[in-house]
Amino acid sequence: MMAPTPVRLVLAALALLLLVPQDDASAASRARHKAPKDPSAWASQATAELLGQALSSSRGWDLLKELCDRIGARLSGSPELDEAVSWAAERMSKGDGVAVSLQEVQVPHWVRGQESLELLSGRTRFLPMLGLGMSVGTKPEGVEGEVLVVTSFDELNSLGAEQVSGRIVLFDVPFTTYGETVKYRLGGPSAAAALGAAAVLVRSVTPVSLNTPHTGTTRYQDDAPKIPAAAITVEDATHLHRLQDDGVVSRVRLRMAAEHRGDVLSSNVIAELRGREIPDEVVLVSCHLDSWDVGQGAQDDGAGCVMAMEAIRLISELDYRPRRTLRAVLFTNEENGAGGGAEYAARNQQDHVVAIEADVGCGPARGWRLDLGQSRSESVEGEEAAQAKAEELMAPIRTALEVLGAGGLRLGYGGTDIKPLVAEGTLGLGLDMDTTGYWPIHHTEADTLDKIDPLVLRRNTAVMAITAFLLAESQEPMVR
Ligand SMILES: [Zn+2]
């Protein structure tokens, strides 16, 4: 289906606004937090107004510009993340009837330091690289060795310690899906270290490359030595691979001053609009406020945060207080520990009926992806029943989102921050955005504000606000 153009969207919003009778609009503006006489008409009116406001407001873009250009990259433990937490709390506290609080979370303080990768054989040069988050550093003189290219864990293991020991293992694994390919960034260093490798290089996790290295966290296992690990570009990984296939052995020197300085305090930022009828049931809209230490964290996940911040602001400013409590949570430490999501789920025992997350950039939203926590279901029947229930709940919301070209719904989302809630039975929803422009800049120096289309941001914000409102207002029983 063709995506609606911004002009068509604005016209659609204006048309919907004109459908709202003027008398009703002024009457509603007086006491919208009271129980409406006709809940269905009231919800339709709210939807139209949210759509019009979201599409006509530049506020989301202004917020994202502040976050990216004035604060910038904000890795856990950095002063920039502290600044972002204060900034977000201050900005959200301006909402009408919105209560903002901070929830302390222990986060790792890992710093990158100076780093380089030098090709010592053939046409010698420095290769673009980024150390993996949480990696240990090297000795000051670096670690030097022959490169051994492998394309899978099976291939690595078949070579055994005899071939791997003392070498620098390069995982040259082409991108299939993020979930599949990222296994090598996460588990590659320990798998190679168990066989005696001196260091690990991974091909950046991306389907498309313009010679840009992509960082991201790695996870050491307890039963293997911790060895330094870095990402290199698709171009260099495939080049070194072709050389090996031709019988050419490459030598490199990796230098990394990375270190983990222990844990420090950060905070989840929580903004709440208390429900008018069933405040104990919570509908959550979320994102993560931290980013990698490269780029500006514009797509990952500044845009998602702006959508969540704007959703609760628009609903509160228009004074459409829904039946259930609406809560926007800007999680901390998603990138290298997922501490914010875990802490929130452990400390907030209210009945979270739906947890919404936006964390795949800011391409045009096509609809929603369901996160049913599949591992939880004991039977196929149980899973099918959960899916049918979720589809029924989403049906009127999909209809409302059709004007934005965002009426889609498909199965399969695994949000890092909402995972602990989903594991307890909360319905998870991930904003389903076009990721064509996302993976190529994900976790790179190129994740900057210029990659965000302001009109798409408005449109995605409208999808977020309408969905959050209609779920929080739904007349369907939502006890999980
Ligand atoms: Zn993210």
XYZ file of C-alpha atoms in Angstrom, residues 32-289:
258
model
C -13.291 16.291 29.681
C -11.880 14.446 32.646
C -15.414 13.713 33.846
C -17.218 10.604 32.603
C -18.587 11.383 29.135
C -22.306 10.824 28.454
C -21.564 9.086 25.181
C -18.159 7.391 25.580
C -17.993 6.287 21.984
C -18.623 9.741 20.482
C -16.264 11.250 23.055
C -13.477 8.837 22.072
C -14.016 9.629 18.368
C -13.788 13.321 19.083
C -10.613 12.802 21.091
C -9.104 10.764 18.254
C -9.827 13.499 15.721
C -8.372 16.203 17.942
C -5.268 14.186 18.777
C -4.715 13.550 15.090
C -5.080 17.216 14.194
C -2.844 18.404 17.022
C -0.120 15.809 16.446
C 0.048 16.529 12.718
C 0.081 20.293 13.111
C 2.508 20.605 16.036
C 6.260 21.106 15.636
C 6.801 20.473 19.331
C 8.087 16.902 18.873
C 10.722 18.034 16.406
C 11.764 20.868 18.711
C 12.210 18.406 21.563
C 14.246 16.010 19.419
C 16.422 18.870 18.237
C 17.149 19.869 21.835
C 17.962 16.299 22.824
C 20.212 15.612 19.823
C 21.916 18.961 19.231
C 22.243 20.239 22.799
C 22.815 16.994 24.703
C 23.755 14.463 22.028
C 25.114 10.965 22.638
C 24.172 9.754 26.132
C 25.603 6.426 27.163
C 24.890 4.986 30.616
C 27.158 6.558 33.210
C 27.833 9.679 31.143
C 27.084 13.238 32.292
C 25.069 13.607 29.074
C 22.633 10.899 30.168
C 22.209 12.655 33.537
C 21.496 15.834 31.620
C 18.974 14.064 29.381
C 17.154 12.666 32.436
C 16.804 16.159 33.966
C 15.798 17.619 30.613
C 13.083 15.013 29.952
C 11.653 15.338 33.476
C 11.511 19.106 33.160
C 9.910 19.041 29.720
C 7.273 16.472 30.689
C 6.370 18.185 33.969
C 4.736 20.980 31.962
C 1.838 18.706 30.931
C -1.568 19.437 32.451
C -2.254 17.024 35.317
C 0.860 14.999 34.541
C 2.917 13.818 37.523
C 6.601 13.256 36.773
C 8.933 11.146 38.889
C 12.403 9.661 38.646
C 13.144 6.042 39.488
C 16.758 5.288 40.369
C 18.519 2.498 38.496
C 22.068 1.128 38.830
C 23.770 1.268 35.443
C 27.252 0.308 34.219
C 29.773 3.050 33.544
C 31.705 1.781 30.542
C 33.958 4.146 28.609
C 35.390 3.621 25.147
C 38.679 5.518 25.306
C 41.113 5.759 22.414
C 40.922 2.894 19.968
C 42.292 1.839 16.602
C 42.706 -1.119 14.298
C 45.707 -1.232 12.031
C 46.084 -3.550 9.061
C 49.756 -4.565 9.119
C 49.874 -6.659 5.954
C 49.209 -5.913 2.281
C 48.152 -2.293 1.791
C 48.704 -1.254 5.412
C 46.271 1.263 6.860
C 43.973 2.046 9.761
C 40.566 0.385 9.382
C 37.400 2.134 10.574
C 36.283 0.372 13.778
C 34.249 0.760 16.952
C 34.958 -1.252 20.086
C 31.959 -3.245 21.285
C 30.198 -1.878 24.343
C 31.295 -3.517 27.628
C 34.447 -4.867 25.950
C 37.658 -4.987 27.923
C 40.553 -2.945 26.584
C 43.919 -4.118 25.324
C 47.380 -3.492 26.754
C 48.621 -0.027 25.716
C 50.722 -1.533 22.903
C 47.648 -3.397 21.668
C 47.113 -6.983 20.647
C 48.621 -8.132 17.382
C 47.893 -11.299 15.434
C 46.785 -13.153 12.344
C 43.178 -12.795 11.312
C 41.080 -15.960 11.156
C 37.788 -15.412 9.334
C 34.782 -17.604 10.196
C 31.145 -17.357 9.172
C 29.412 -19.224 12.006
C 29.844 -20.659 15.501
C 29.851 -24.134 13.926
C 32.772 -23.240 11.681
C 34.646 -21.726 14.633
C 34.134 -24.842 16.729
C 35.108 -27.175 13.898
C 38.463 -25.390 13.622
C 39.107 -25.958 17.328
C 41.700 -24.503 19.677
C 44.564 -25.645 17.464
C 43.662 -23.148 14.736
C 41.972 -20.471 16.845
C 44.490 -20.078 19.670
C 46.441 -16.815 19.578
C 44.597 -15.511 16.542
C 42.219 -12.622 16.073
C 38.918 -14.167 15.034
C 36.747 -12.242 12.590
C 33.072 -13.222 12.393
C 32.051 -12.316 8.839
C 28.337 -13.075 9.127
C 25.974 -11.461 6.587
C 22.862 -9.736 7.960
C 19.692 -11.817 7.824
C 17.544 -10.440 10.639
C 18.852 -8.326 13.488
C 17.919 -11.001 16.041
C 19.814 -13.714 14.183
C 22.898 -11.746 13.204
C 23.414 -9.943 16.515
C 24.147 -13.303 18.186
C 27.713 -13.029 16.900
C 28.245 -9.578 18.387
C 26.805 -10.752 21.708
C 28.313 -14.219 21.946
C 31.227 -14.175 19.504
C 33.927 -12.907 21.884
C 33.355 -15.572 24.540
C 32.974 -18.368 21.961
C 36.329 -17.448 20.414
C 37.994 -16.842 23.797
C 37.016 -20.343 24.918
C 39.241 -21.639 22.111
C 42.125 -19.337 22.985
C 41.546 -16.410 20.578
C 43.472 -13.231 21.394
C 40.705 -10.818 20.278
C 37.534 -10.728 18.219
C 36.346 -8.616 15.302
C 32.743 -8.754 14.118
C 31.306 -7.622 10.824
C 28.934 -4.759 11.649
C 25.317 -5.869 12.076
C 23.679 -4.111 9.136
C 22.189 -5.036 5.761
C 23.720 -1.968 4.058
C 27.045 -0.228 4.615
C 28.812 2.944 3.549
C 32.020 1.895 5.297
C 30.495 2.701 8.688
C 31.287 0.570 11.751
C 28.338 -0.250 14.072
C 28.915 -0.678 17.803
C 26.596 -2.433 20.259
C 26.960 -4.360 23.456
C 28.688 -7.700 23.849
C 28.085 -10.229 26.635
C 30.936 -12.162 28.184
C 30.240 -15.613 29.564
C 31.684 -16.468 32.973
C 33.464 -19.602 31.744
C 35.731 -17.931 29.152
C 38.488 -15.293 29.397
C 37.377 -11.726 28.588
C 39.077 -10.691 25.357
C 38.818 -7.337 23.539
C 36.209 -7.107 20.789
C 35.427 -4.553 18.083
C 33.168 -4.092 15.076
C 34.583 -3.432 11.613
C 32.787 -2.429 8.431
C 31.079 -4.814 6.017
C 33.552 -3.621 3.376
C 36.622 -4.559 5.424
C 35.151 -7.813 6.771
C 34.358 -9.075 3.280
C 37.743 -7.892 1.986
C 39.670 -9.777 4.677
C 37.467 -12.788 4.005
C 38.222 -12.762 0.275
C 41.952 -12.482 1.011
C 41.769 -15.534 3.295
C 39.907 -17.471 0.592
C 42.798 -16.627 -1.738
C 45.310 -17.973 0.763
C 46.482 -14.561 2.006
C 46.983 -14.262 5.759
C 46.255 -10.786 7.130
C 47.791 -9.359 10.302
C 46.219 -6.620 12.429
C 46.945 -4.691 15.610
C 43.971 -3.781 17.810
C 44.353 -1.061 20.411
C 41.512 -0.265 22.825
C 41.620 1.775 26.017
C 38.067 0.702 26.941
C 37.251 0.141 30.594
C 34.311 -0.628 32.841
C 34.433 1.754 35.787
C 31.771 0.003 37.872
C 28.126 0.912 38.432
C 26.622 4.360 38.937
C 23.099 5.695 39.462
C 20.838 6.762 36.613
C 17.034 7.049 36.438
C 13.960 6.008 34.518
C 11.820 9.091 33.845
C 8.129 8.419 34.501
C 5.220 10.724 33.595
C 1.732 9.714 34.658
C -1.779 10.842 33.819
C -4.032 9.180 36.378
C -7.023 7.302 34.969
C -10.482 8.739 35.662
C -12.273 5.402 36.261
C -9.823 2.528 36.717
C -6.553 4.181 37.739
C -5.074 0.892 38.924
C -4.892 -0.373 35.354
C -1.901 1.094 33.527
C -1.292 1.582 29.819
C 2.413 2.234 29.288
C 4.062 4.095 26.413
C 7.828 3.770 26.378
C 11.215 4.255 24.785
C 14.796 4.368 26.033
C 16.533 7.631 26.776
